Short mmCIF file of C-alpha atoms and ligand atoms in Angstrom, two decimals:
data_model
loop_
_atom_site.label_atom_id
_atom_site.label_comp_id
_atom_site.label_asym_id
_atom_site.label_seq_id
_atom_site.Cartn_x
_atom_site.Cartn_y
_atom_site.Cartn_z
CA MET A 1 -0.07 -0.22 0.07
CA THR A 2 1.20 3.41 -1.16
CA ALA A 3 1.02 6.72 0.52
CA MET A 4 -1.10 7.83 -2.94
CA GLY A 5 -3.55 9.71 -1.16
CA SER A 6 -1.92 11.53 1.60
CA THR A 7 -0.75 14.79 -0.29
CA MET A 8 0.18 15.62 -3.51
CA THR A 9 3.97 16.13 -2.41
CA GLU A 10 4.31 12.64 -0.88
CA ASP A 11 2.92 11.24 -4.23
CA SER A 12 5.47 12.95 -5.87
CA ASP A 13 8.03 10.89 -4.48
CA LEU A 14 6.74 7.59 -5.71
CA ALA A 15 8.00 5.66 -8.64
CA ARG A 16 6.59 4.87 -11.71
CA PRO A 17 5.17 1.15 -11.90
CA ASP A 18 7.09 -1.18 -14.59
CA PRO A 19 6.09 -0.33 -18.37
CA CYS A 20 2.91 -2.42 -19.02
CA CYS A 21 0.01 -2.93 -21.40
CA PHE A 22 -3.54 -2.74 -19.49
CA VAL A 23 -5.96 -4.99 -21.17
CA LEU A 24 -9.30 -3.45 -20.33
CA PHE A 25 -12.16 -6.15 -20.60
CA GLY A 26 -15.64 -4.36 -20.64
CA ALA A 27 -14.23 -1.24 -21.87
CA THR A 28 -17.48 0.12 -23.36
CA GLY A 29 -19.27 -0.21 -20.07
CA ASP A 30 -20.15 1.95 -16.95
CA LEU A 31 -17.18 0.89 -14.43
CA ALA A 32 -14.64 1.63 -17.06
CA HIS A 33 -16.19 5.08 -17.93
CA ARG A 34 -17.02 6.24 -14.34
CA LEU A 35 -13.85 4.71 -12.15
CA VAL A 36 -11.22 2.82 -14.24
CA ILE A 37 -10.45 5.74 -16.82
CA PRO A 38 -10.78 8.70 -14.92
CA ALA A 39 -8.41 6.75 -12.18
CA LEU A 40 -5.76 6.14 -14.99
CA TYR A 41 -5.79 9.99 -16.03
CA ASN A 42 -5.26 10.84 -12.19
CA LEU A 43 -2.34 8.57 -12.41
CA ALA A 44 -1.19 10.14 -15.57
CA VAL A 45 -1.43 13.66 -14.05
CA SER A 46 0.26 12.63 -11.00
CA LYS A 47 3.08 10.86 -13.72
CA LEU A 48 2.46 7.83 -12.03
CA LEU A 49 1.45 5.70 -14.84
CA PRO A 50 4.11 3.19 -16.49
CA ASP A 51 5.97 4.43 -19.19
CA PRO A 52 5.67 3.06 -21.71
CA PHE A 53 2.19 2.25 -21.17
CA ALA A 54 -0.29 1.02 -23.45
CA ILE A 55 -4.31 0.18 -23.37
CA VAL A 56 -6.16 -2.29 -25.13
CA GLY A 57 -9.95 -2.10 -24.61
CA VAL A 58 -11.72 -4.98 -25.38
CA ALA A 59 -15.39 -5.03 -25.67
CA ARG A 60 -18.14 -7.33 -27.00
CA ARG A 61 -19.69 -5.23 -29.47
CA ASP A 62 -17.71 -3.97 -32.55
CA VAL A 63 -16.32 -0.67 -31.66
CA SER A 64 -13.60 1.20 -33.44
CA THR A 65 -10.19 2.64 -31.96
CA GLU A 66 -11.37 6.14 -32.54
CA SER A 67 -14.75 5.87 -31.30
CA LEU A 68 -13.49 3.80 -28.21
CA ARG A 69 -10.91 6.76 -27.50
CA ALA A 70 -13.93 9.48 -28.12
CA GLY A 71 -15.85 7.42 -25.68
CA PHE A 72 -13.23 7.41 -23.11
CA HIS A 73 -12.53 11.25 -23.63
CA LYS A 74 -16.23 12.06 -23.10
CA GLY A 75 -16.51 9.69 -19.86
CA LEU A 76 -13.47 11.76 -18.62
CA ARG A 77 -15.11 15.01 -18.97
CA GLU A 78 -18.23 13.59 -16.94
CA PHE A 79 -16.72 11.70 -14.17
CA ALA A 80 -13.29 13.22 -14.19
CA THR A 81 -12.45 14.44 -10.19
CA GLN A 82 -10.47 17.01 -11.32
CA THR A 83 -10.45 19.55 -14.36
CA VAL A 84 -9.79 17.56 -17.38
CA ASP A 85 -6.35 18.62 -19.22
CA ASP A 86 -6.82 17.69 -22.88
CA ALA A 87 -3.26 17.47 -23.88
CA ILE A 88 -2.69 14.81 -20.74
CA ALA A 89 -6.10 13.21 -21.70
CA ARG A 90 -5.05 12.83 -25.60
CA GLY A 91 -1.50 11.65 -24.65
CA LEU A 92 -3.32 8.66 -22.45
CA PHE A 93 -5.69 8.09 -25.27
CA GLU A 94 -3.67 7.80 -28.18
CA LYS A 95 -2.10 4.74 -26.35
CA VAL A 96 -5.70 2.94 -26.53
CA VAL A 97 -6.63 0.28 -29.43
CA ALA A 98 -9.93 -1.33 -29.15
CA VAL A 99 -10.42 -4.86 -29.90
CA SER A 100 -13.91 -6.70 -30.21
CA ALA A 101 -14.00 -10.02 -28.57
CA ASP A 102 -16.20 -12.27 -26.90
CA VAL A 103 -15.59 -15.71 -25.52
CA ALA A 104 -18.68 -16.99 -27.43
CA ASP A 105 -17.44 -15.51 -30.68
CA GLU A 106 -14.61 -18.38 -31.74
CA GLY A 107 -11.25 -16.75 -33.13
CA SER A 108 -12.06 -13.51 -31.40
CA PHE A 109 -9.47 -14.00 -28.70
CA GLU A 110 -7.09 -15.08 -31.34
CA ARG A 111 -7.56 -11.43 -32.60
CA LEU A 112 -7.11 -10.05 -29.08
CA ARG A 113 -3.94 -11.89 -28.71
CA ASP A 114 -2.53 -10.47 -32.23
CA GLU A 115 -3.71 -6.93 -31.27
CA LEU A 116 -2.17 -7.05 -27.95
CA GLN A 117 1.08 -8.28 -29.15
CA ASN A 118 1.04 -5.20 -31.75
CA SER A 119 0.72 -2.82 -29.11
CA GLU A 120 3.33 -4.34 -27.05
CA SER A 121 5.95 -4.09 -29.80
CA ASN A 122 4.73 -0.62 -31.03
CA TRP A 123 4.80 0.97 -27.49
CA GLY A 124 7.60 -1.39 -25.93
CA THR A 125 5.63 -2.33 -22.80
CA LYS A 126 8.18 -5.39 -22.18
CA GLY A 127 5.28 -8.09 -22.00
CA ASN A 128 4.20 -7.25 -18.72
CA ARG A 129 0.43 -7.34 -18.53
CA LEU A 130 -2.67 -6.44 -16.61
CA PHE A 131 -6.10 -7.84 -17.52
CA TYR A 132 -8.56 -6.03 -16.15
CA LEU A 133 -12.00 -7.55 -16.09
CA ALA A 134 -14.64 -4.64 -15.58
CA THR A 135 -17.34 -7.12 -16.94
CA PRO A 136 -20.35 -9.02 -15.64
CA PRO A 137 -19.11 -11.74 -13.26
CA ALA A 138 -20.44 -14.49 -15.41
CA ALA A 139 -17.66 -13.79 -17.97
CA PHE A 140 -14.64 -14.01 -15.24
CA ALA A 141 -13.77 -17.61 -15.55
CA PRO A 142 -14.58 -17.81 -19.42
CA ILE A 143 -12.30 -14.95 -19.99
CA ALA A 144 -9.52 -16.13 -17.85
CA ASN A 145 -9.78 -19.64 -19.46
CA GLU A 146 -9.45 -18.46 -22.90
CA LEU A 147 -6.42 -16.12 -22.08
CA GLY A 148 -4.72 -19.02 -20.36
CA ARG A 149 -5.60 -21.28 -23.52
CA LEU A 150 -3.78 -18.90 -25.79
CA GLY A 151 -0.70 -18.88 -23.20
CA LEU A 152 -1.15 -15.07 -22.58
CA THR A 153 -0.96 -15.45 -18.78
CA GLN A 154 1.82 -17.04 -18.08
CA GLN A 155 4.22 -15.70 -15.96
CA GLU A 156 7.88 -15.42 -17.48
CA ASP A 157 11.00 -14.48 -15.68
CA ASP A 158 11.18 -11.03 -17.39
CA ALA A 159 7.59 -10.20 -17.62
CA TRP A 160 4.53 -10.43 -15.16
CA ARG A 161 1.04 -11.08 -15.92
CA ARG A 162 -1.78 -10.16 -13.51
CA ILE A 163 -5.42 -10.52 -13.64
CA VAL A 164 -7.90 -7.92 -11.78
CA VAL A 165 -11.15 -9.27 -10.77
CA GLU A 166 -14.29 -6.81 -9.68
CA LYS A 167 -16.99 -7.73 -7.47
CA PRO A 168 -19.08 -9.85 -6.94
CA PHE A 169 -17.06 -12.40 -6.38
CA GLY A 170 -19.59 -15.64 -6.31
CA VAL A 171 -22.91 -15.22 -4.98
CA ASP A 172 -22.52 -17.60 -2.07
CA LEU A 173 -19.74 -19.96 -0.51
CA ALA A 174 -19.99 -22.86 -3.31
CA SER A 175 -19.78 -20.30 -6.12
CA ALA A 176 -16.92 -18.33 -4.70
CA GLN A 177 -14.95 -21.48 -4.15
CA HIS A 178 -15.84 -22.65 -7.61
CA LEU A 179 -14.66 -19.30 -9.11
CA ASN A 180 -11.43 -19.31 -7.32
CA GLU A 181 -10.84 -22.96 -8.38
CA GLN A 182 -11.38 -21.98 -12.12
CA LEU A 183 -9.17 -18.92 -11.64
CA LEU A 184 -6.54 -21.02 -10.20
CA GLN A 185 -6.47 -23.10 -13.08
CA THR A 186 -4.90 -20.22 -15.32
CA PHE A 187 -3.24 -17.90 -12.67
CA ASN A 188 -1.50 -18.30 -9.51
CA GLU A 189 -2.83 -16.91 -6.24
CA HIS A 190 -0.33 -14.09 -6.31
CA GLN A 191 -1.26 -13.08 -9.93
CA ILE A 192 -4.95 -12.65 -8.99
CA TYR A 193 -6.05 -9.29 -7.85
CA ARG A 194 -9.62 -9.45 -6.04
CA ILE A 195 -10.83 -5.81 -5.77
CA ASP A 196 -12.88 -4.04 -3.40
CA HIS A 197 -13.08 -0.46 -3.83
CA TYR A 198 -13.61 0.04 0.06
CA LEU A 199 -9.83 -0.63 0.36
CA GLY A 200 -9.05 2.25 -1.96
CA LYS A 201 -11.02 4.53 0.72
CA GLU A 202 -8.38 7.05 2.38
CA THR A 203 -10.03 6.55 5.70
CA VAL A 204 -10.36 2.84 5.35
CA GLN A 205 -6.51 2.61 4.84
CA ASN A 206 -6.21 4.82 7.76
CA LEU A 207 -7.58 2.49 9.97
CA LEU A 208 -4.64 0.49 9.97
CA VAL A 209 -2.43 3.37 10.63
CA LEU A 210 -4.84 4.45 13.66
CA ARG A 211 -4.46 1.31 15.15
CA PHE A 212 -1.02 0.07 14.84
CA ALA A 213 1.12 3.45 14.32
CA ASN A 214 -0.46 4.47 17.55
CA GLY A 215 0.46 3.45 21.14
CA MET A 216 -2.70 4.76 22.60
CA PHE A 217 -5.33 2.61 21.11
CA GLU A 218 -4.18 -0.84 21.09
CA PRO A 219 -4.21 -1.36 24.77
CA ILE A 220 -7.83 -0.51 24.96
CA TRP A 221 -8.69 -2.28 21.79
CA ASN A 222 -10.60 -5.33 23.46
CA ARG A 223 -13.46 -6.74 25.19
CA GLU A 224 -12.30 -5.19 28.68
CA HIS A 225 -12.81 -1.96 26.99
CA ILE A 226 -15.08 -1.79 24.19
CA GLU A 227 -18.84 -2.52 24.76
CA HIS A 228 -19.91 -2.97 21.13
CA VAL A 229 -19.00 -1.81 17.55
CA GLU A 230 -21.39 -0.42 14.87
CA ILE A 231 -20.42 -0.49 11.28
CA ARG A 232 -22.91 1.38 9.00
CA VAL A 233 -23.07 2.02 5.56
CA ASP A 234 -26.36 3.93 4.89
CA GLU A 235 -27.18 5.17 1.20
CA THR A 236 -29.47 7.64 0.01
CA LEU A 237 -29.47 5.83 -3.43
CA ALA A 238 -32.61 3.88 -4.21
CA VAL A 239 -31.97 0.90 -6.81
CA GLY A 240 -32.31 3.14 -9.85
CA ARG A 241 -31.67 1.10 -12.91
CA ARG A 242 -29.59 -1.77 -11.45
CA GLY A 243 -32.81 -3.57 -10.67
CA LYS A 244 -31.51 -6.52 -12.96
CA PHE A 245 -28.50 -7.23 -10.82
CA TYR A 246 -29.80 -5.81 -7.27
CA ASP A 247 -32.92 -7.99 -7.70
CA THR A 248 -31.16 -11.55 -7.73
CA THR A 249 -28.41 -9.89 -5.42
CA GLY A 250 -29.90 -8.07 -2.41
CA ALA A 251 -28.24 -5.72 0.41
CA LEU A 252 -26.56 -8.59 2.06
CA ARG A 253 -24.74 -10.27 -0.75
CA ASP A 254 -23.94 -6.57 -2.47
CA MET A 255 -22.26 -5.07 0.54
CA VAL A 256 -21.79 -7.54 3.63
CA PRO A 257 -19.29 -10.02 2.58
CA ASN A 258 -17.00 -7.58 1.00
CA HIS A 259 -17.40 -3.75 1.89
CA LEU A 260 -18.63 -4.26 5.58
CA PHE A 261 -16.50 -7.26 6.13
CA GLN A 262 -13.42 -5.25 5.05
CA LEU A 263 -14.19 -2.65 7.45
CA LEU A 264 -15.05 -5.41 10.16
CA SER A 265 -11.77 -6.95 9.81
CA LEU A 266 -9.62 -3.92 9.87
CA VAL A 267 -11.28 -3.27 13.08
CA THR A 268 -10.72 -6.59 14.61
CA MET A 269 -7.58 -8.05 12.99
CA GLU A 270 -4.68 -8.81 15.39
CA PRO A 271 -1.73 -6.65 14.81
CA PRO A 272 0.35 -7.87 11.92
CA ALA A 273 3.95 -8.53 12.61
CA ARG A 274 4.92 -6.82 9.57
CA PHE A 275 3.45 -4.39 6.71
CA ASP A 276 3.39 -6.87 4.07
CA ALA A 277 0.55 -8.34 2.03
CA HIS A 278 1.04 -11.91 3.20
CA THR A 279 1.09 -11.04 7.10
CA VAL A 280 -1.68 -8.46 6.73
CA ARG A 281 -4.02 -10.61 4.59
CA ALA A 282 -3.23 -13.43 7.09
CA ALA A 283 -4.35 -11.59 9.68
CA LYS A 284 -7.76 -10.37 8.14
CA ALA A 285 -8.59 -13.65 6.93
CA ALA A 286 -7.96 -15.22 10.40
CA VAL A 287 -10.43 -12.79 12.09
CA LEU A 288 -13.24 -13.15 9.29
CA SER A 289 -12.95 -17.09 10.00
CA ALA A 290 -13.43 -16.26 13.63
CA ILE A 291 -16.96 -14.79 13.03
CA LYS A 292 -19.39 -17.20 15.00
CA THR A 293 -21.45 -19.49 12.73
CA GLN A 294 -25.06 -19.07 13.74
CA THR A 295 -27.86 -21.68 13.62
CA PRO A 296 -30.87 -20.93 11.86
CA GLU A 297 -32.67 -19.81 14.61
CA GLU A 298 -30.01 -17.54 15.70
CA ALA A 299 -29.54 -16.39 12.21
CA LEU A 300 -33.54 -15.06 12.03
CA ARG A 301 -33.18 -13.54 15.70
CA ASN A 302 -29.75 -11.43 14.64
CA SER A 303 -30.94 -10.37 11.31
CA VAL A 304 -33.31 -7.94 10.42
CA ARG A 305 -34.12 -7.55 6.48
CA GLY A 306 -36.38 -4.61 4.90
CA GLN A 307 -37.59 -3.28 1.60
CA TYR A 308 -38.06 0.33 0.73
CA THR A 309 -41.47 1.74 -0.32
CA ALA A 310 -42.11 4.78 -1.80
CA GLY A 311 -40.72 7.88 -0.20
CA GLN A 312 -38.61 11.02 -0.47
CA ALA A 313 -34.69 9.92 -0.12
CA GLY A 314 -32.30 12.91 -0.24
CA LYS A 315 -33.27 15.05 -3.21
CA HIS A 316 -35.21 12.18 -5.14
CA GLN A 317 -38.86 11.10 -4.90
CA VAL A 318 -38.68 7.33 -4.91
CA PRO A 319 -40.97 4.71 -5.92
CA ASP A 320 -41.60 1.42 -4.28
CA TYR A 321 -38.78 -0.97 -4.63
CA ARG A 322 -41.04 -3.28 -6.56
CA GLU A 323 -41.89 -0.58 -8.90
CA ALA A 324 -38.34 -0.23 -10.02
CA GLU A 325 -37.21 -1.23 -13.35
CA ASN A 326 -36.65 -4.97 -13.87
CA VAL A 327 -37.60 -5.77 -10.39
CA ALA A 328 -40.05 -8.52 -9.64
CA ARG A 329 -43.31 -7.22 -8.79
CA ASP A 330 -43.71 -9.24 -5.83
CA SER A 331 -39.80 -9.48 -4.88
CA GLU A 332 -38.65 -10.62 -1.43
CA THR A 333 -35.39 -9.03 -2.03
CA GLU A 334 -34.00 -6.95 0.88
CA THR A 335 -32.80 -3.15 0.24
CA PHE A 336 -31.79 -3.02 4.23
CA VAL A 337 -30.00 -5.43 6.32
CA ALA A 338 -28.92 -5.14 9.85
CA LEU A 339 -26.83 -8.00 11.55
CA ARG A 340 -25.65 -8.89 15.15
CA LEU A 341 -22.31 -10.94 14.84
CA MET A 342 -20.00 -12.09 17.35
CA VAL A 343 -16.29 -12.97 16.77
CA ASP A 344 -15.34 -15.72 18.52
CA ASN A 345 -11.85 -15.02 19.77
CA TRP A 346 -10.13 -14.01 22.87
CA ARG A 347 -9.73 -10.08 22.20
CA TRP A 348 -13.66 -9.91 20.97
CA ALA A 349 -15.31 -12.44 23.25
CA GLY A 350 -18.78 -11.06 24.48
CA VAL A 351 -18.65 -7.76 22.23
CA PRO A 352 -21.49 -7.59 19.82
CA PHE A 353 -20.72 -6.07 16.20
CA TYR A 354 -23.96 -4.62 14.86
CA LEU A 355 -23.79 -4.25 11.03
CA ARG A 356 -26.55 -2.31 9.01
CA THR A 357 -26.57 -1.13 5.45
CA GLY A 358 -29.55 -0.06 3.12
CA LYS A 359 -30.70 1.67 0.08
CA ALA A 360 -33.13 4.96 -0.29
CA LEU A 361 -32.58 5.98 3.78
CA ALA A 362 -32.42 9.26 5.10
CA ALA A 363 -28.94 10.17 4.82
CA LYS A 364 -25.64 9.02 3.01
CA ARG A 365 -23.45 7.95 6.03
CA THR A 366 -20.49 5.62 6.19
CA GLU A 367 -18.90 4.88 9.49
CA ILE A 368 -17.60 2.66 12.39
CA ALA A 369 -18.58 3.72 15.93
CA ILE A 370 -16.75 1.99 18.66
CA LYS A 371 -18.33 2.28 21.90
CA PHE A 372 -16.23 1.95 24.93
CA ARG A 373 -17.56 0.89 28.29
CA THR A 374 -19.06 3.34 30.64
CA ALA A 375 -17.10 4.65 33.78
CA PRO A 376 -17.48 2.27 36.54
CA LEU A 377 -18.95 4.67 38.65
CA SER A 378 -19.75 8.44 39.15
CA MET A 379 -18.05 10.62 41.53
CA PHE A 380 -20.32 13.11 40.54
CA GLN A 381 -23.15 13.48 42.84
CA THR A 382 -25.46 15.25 40.44
CA MET A 383 -24.97 12.69 37.75
CA PRO A 384 -25.80 8.78 37.70
CA VAL A 385 -23.34 7.00 35.28
CA ALA A 386 -26.39 6.02 33.14
CA ASP A 387 -26.71 9.88 32.34
CA LEU A 388 -23.18 10.69 31.26
CA ALA A 389 -22.54 10.78 27.26
CA ASP A 390 -21.52 7.44 25.86
CA ASN A 391 -17.83 7.18 24.96
CA TYR A 392 -17.36 6.55 21.21
CA LEU A 393 -14.64 6.72 18.72
CA VAL A 394 -15.92 7.31 15.41
CA ILE A 395 -14.42 6.60 12.16
CA GLY A 396 -16.38 8.61 9.58
CA ILE A 397 -15.95 7.33 5.97
CA ASP A 398 -18.58 9.04 4.11
CA PRO A 399 -19.71 11.81 3.40
CA VAL A 400 -17.01 13.27 5.64
CA GLU A 401 -13.63 11.62 6.33
CA ARG A 402 -13.07 12.08 9.75
CA ILE A 403 -12.09 10.62 13.08
CA SER A 404 -13.98 11.63 16.32
CA LEU A 405 -13.90 11.14 20.00
CA GLN A 406 -17.10 11.59 22.08
CA PHE A 407 -16.50 12.19 25.78
CA ASN A 408 -17.65 13.78 28.76
CA ALA A 409 -16.46 17.50 29.78
CA LYS A 410 -17.46 19.85 32.59
CA ALA A 411 -19.47 22.68 30.99
CA PRO A 412 -18.16 26.31 32.37
CA GLY A 413 -19.78 27.68 35.46
CA LEU A 414 -19.64 27.37 39.27
CA SER A 415 -21.34 24.16 39.46
CA VAL A 416 -20.04 20.64 38.21
CA SER A 417 -22.12 20.05 35.02
CA ILE A 418 -21.18 17.40 32.80
CA ARG A 419 -21.92 17.75 29.07
CA GLY A 420 -21.26 15.03 26.13
CA VAL A 421 -18.74 16.86 23.66
CA GLN A 422 -16.82 15.95 20.47
CA MET A 423 -13.46 16.05 19.42
CA ASP A 424 -13.23 16.16 15.60
CA PHE A 425 -10.16 15.22 13.28
CA CYS A 426 -11.31 15.93 9.35
CA TYR A 427 -8.95 14.83 6.46
CA ARG A 428 -9.78 17.51 4.63
CA ASP A 429 -8.56 20.20 7.55
CA TYR A 430 -5.13 18.57 7.56
CA PHE A 431 -4.36 17.20 3.96
CA ARG A 432 -4.29 18.82 0.93
CA ALA A 433 -5.55 15.92 -1.02
CA GLU A 434 -6.90 16.45 -4.39
CA PRO A 435 -10.53 14.54 -4.65
CA LYS A 436 -9.96 10.87 -6.28
CA THR A 437 -12.05 8.17 -7.42
CA GLY A 438 -10.36 5.84 -4.88
CA TYR A 439 -9.28 3.55 -7.69
CA GLU A 440 -5.78 5.34 -8.21
CA THR A 441 -4.12 3.63 -5.06
CA LEU A 442 -5.92 0.04 -6.20
CA LEU A 443 -4.69 0.29 -9.79
CA TYR A 444 -1.17 1.80 -9.16
CA ASP A 445 -0.59 -1.02 -6.51
CA CYS A 446 -1.54 -3.77 -8.68
CA MET A 447 0.80 -2.46 -11.42
CA ARG A 448 3.43 -2.54 -8.67
CA GLY A 449 2.49 -5.96 -7.68
CA ASP A 450 1.71 -4.94 -4.14
CA ASN A 451 -1.50 -7.00 -3.40
CA ILE A 452 -1.79 -5.84 0.31
CA LEU A 453 -5.20 -4.05 -0.76
CA PHE A 454 -6.70 -6.91 -2.63
CA GLN A 455 -8.58 -9.62 -1.12
CA ARG A 456 -7.07 -13.07 -0.86
CA ALA A 457 -9.26 -16.19 -1.75
CA ASP A 458 -9.55 -17.35 2.03
CA SER A 459 -10.89 -13.98 3.02
CA ILE A 460 -13.49 -14.03 0.30
CA GLU A 461 -14.41 -17.59 1.22
CA ALA A 462 -14.55 -16.84 5.10
CA GLY A 463 -17.00 -13.97 4.12
CA TRP A 464 -19.11 -16.13 2.33
CA ARG A 465 -19.00 -18.66 5.08
CA ALA A 466 -20.24 -16.07 7.64
CA VAL A 467 -23.33 -14.74 5.94
CA GLU A 468 -24.32 -18.03 4.47
CA PRO A 469 -26.53 -18.73 7.60
CA PHE A 470 -28.52 -15.70 7.11
CA LEU A 471 -28.95 -16.37 3.39
CA GLN A 472 -29.98 -19.93 4.06
CA ALA A 473 -32.64 -18.95 7.04
CA TRP A 474 -34.01 -15.98 4.96
CA ARG A 475 -34.62 -18.73 2.03
CA ASN A 476 -36.52 -20.88 4.25
CA ALA A 477 -38.68 -18.04 5.93
CA GLY A 478 -39.72 -16.84 2.40
CA ALA A 479 -41.65 -13.41 2.90
CA ASP A 480 -42.14 -14.00 6.58
CA GLY A 481 -39.67 -11.40 8.53
CA LEU A 482 -39.28 -9.13 5.53
CA GLN A 483 -39.93 -5.55 7.03
CA PHE A 484 -40.95 -2.59 4.87
CA TYR A 485 -39.82 0.84 5.50
CA ALA A 486 -40.46 4.18 3.51
CA ALA A 487 -37.62 5.47 1.57
CA GLY A 488 -36.30 8.48 2.94
CA GLY A 489 -36.31 7.06 6.53
CA ASP A 490 -34.29 5.38 8.89
CA GLY A 491 -34.89 1.72 7.85
CA PRO A 492 -37.41 -0.57 9.46
CA ASP A 493 -37.88 -0.35 13.19
CA ALA A 494 -37.01 -3.87 13.86
CA ALA A 495 -33.54 -2.65 13.11
CA LYS A 496 -33.75 -0.48 16.21
CA GLU A 497 -35.38 -3.41 18.29
CA LEU A 498 -32.30 -5.58 17.51
CA LEU A 499 -30.13 -3.30 19.57
CA ALA A 500 -32.81 -2.38 21.81
CA ARG A 501 -33.03 -6.13 22.93
CA ASP A 502 -29.45 -5.72 24.13
CA GLY A 503 -30.33 -2.34 25.97
CA ARG A 504 -28.61 -0.54 23.20
CA ARG A 505 -29.36 1.86 20.45
CA TRP A 506 -27.59 3.01 16.96
CA ARG A 507 -25.36 5.95 17.30
CA GLU A 508 -27.31 9.26 16.41
CA ALA A 509 -25.63 11.00 13.77
CA GLY A 510 -23.44 14.14 14.59
C1 BG6 B 601 -21.11 -1.08 -4.64
C2 BG6 B 601 -22.50 -1.60 -4.77
O1 BG6 B 601 -20.28 -2.25 -4.56
O2 BG6 B 601 -20.89 -0.23 -3.48
C3 BG6 B 601 -23.37 -0.49 -4.64
O3 BG6 B 601 -22.82 -2.46 -5.71
C4 BG6 B 601 -23.16 0.43 -3.52
O4 BG6 B 601 -24.69 -1.00 -4.54
C5 BG6 B 601 -21.85 1.05 -3.53
O5 BG6 B 601 -24.23 1.65 -4.04
C6 BG6 B 601 -21.54 1.74 -2.15
O6 BG6 B 601 -20.11 2.21 -2.49
P1 BG6 B 601 -19.75 3.74 -1.75
O7 BG6 B 601 -18.25 3.99 -1.98
O8 BG6 B 601 -20.78 4.76 -2.10
O9 BG6 B 601 -20.17 3.66 -0.34
#
């Protein structure tokens, strides 16, 4: 992991990655335009792209190099995180060639191989190849297979070959295991980069630094001092036009085994002895596999699933989820999920982890709130312990990247009057960082061969293993237990009850 996002001055000390050819599958798709190309552009601006560099854009439909370049340029103007310098953009796009290839179209991968080899010799990229699969998941294994069949993925002494796979990685444990097996027929584990865009977020990376570069947190980072942990990813966005994908996926699969578990593992992992990909990823996988497996009864009791109905979310008037494009009119898919999980190890025994995520909620709010145990007694006669404000350490990820500490202080005056106060560290106040897509660090790291921020097969499988009981229990329960909530609200009431049962409540915003 580099210090990509910290400040521009620090980034300018970084080295360019080795020359390479970036083979972008799904080149005409939304992900390529919205994130991959703007991130490559930002790297070009920071002079952190390989030199030489080439891009082979692969699309299933026929597309000319000219129109692909023009499409990238148009997309960049729409999605760039900084003002576009046309000269830099042109310099980047002149390295693009388009190829039409489809696994179902015999001979098309041979065409891709020829174009790739042409680009490599035109630009002198020395045989290093990054295959980036910004495609629907069903295409991952077939593409890897074809590349393998043509010998394009074979790592050579002086040339590396890597593959980046987007989420979702499988739809359950069995399919994730199967996909891993299929990829491993062509690639070695160290060549596979399973991307989770949450790991490109600055505050998420900062969790490691917060925990392990400061001496003051680690001694209290355990069940002795922490009462519970809340991990929340509330979105105002509704399903929009993603109904086809979302209705067969749901909030749990879409967000929990990947994004929320990334946050969970960074909060709960044991201190790694070294800051290298093997050690850090092993520590994350170990804690994910310590998540307690729930019986079907426990899974029902410890989960809430909701679906939004019409309402006003953020600036948008949202129709019923079931009215959305490509969503079944009697859909039982959850757009909200809340879970109560336990991590079965010495550090966390007895500490509940409450996770929640949902669409069409009142506000965008992504944060981790660590609630500390209350003071054992109050020496202040006027104030019983129960009336003291809660002690929280809050790691805010969205909309504001910040870390804040909530504690009690004496209000000014002659009497001892106690008030809850908040001390805030906001990223933007300390660091002059250009806005980014979040993909820059990830792309840079994989071109450098550093996979610390990418998911290893065992972590992915541990994540699916932990959510499997919920998926099964819900399947068996059918529509029973699906709660409805109005778009623009705080989610189903049952989510409040999940904590109220334990005598707790979700942390209020602010
Ligand atoms: C994606 C999910 O992986 O993450 C989306 O598929 C979700 O449904 C998005 O909206 C949330 O990402 P972020 O960075 O906006 O929290």
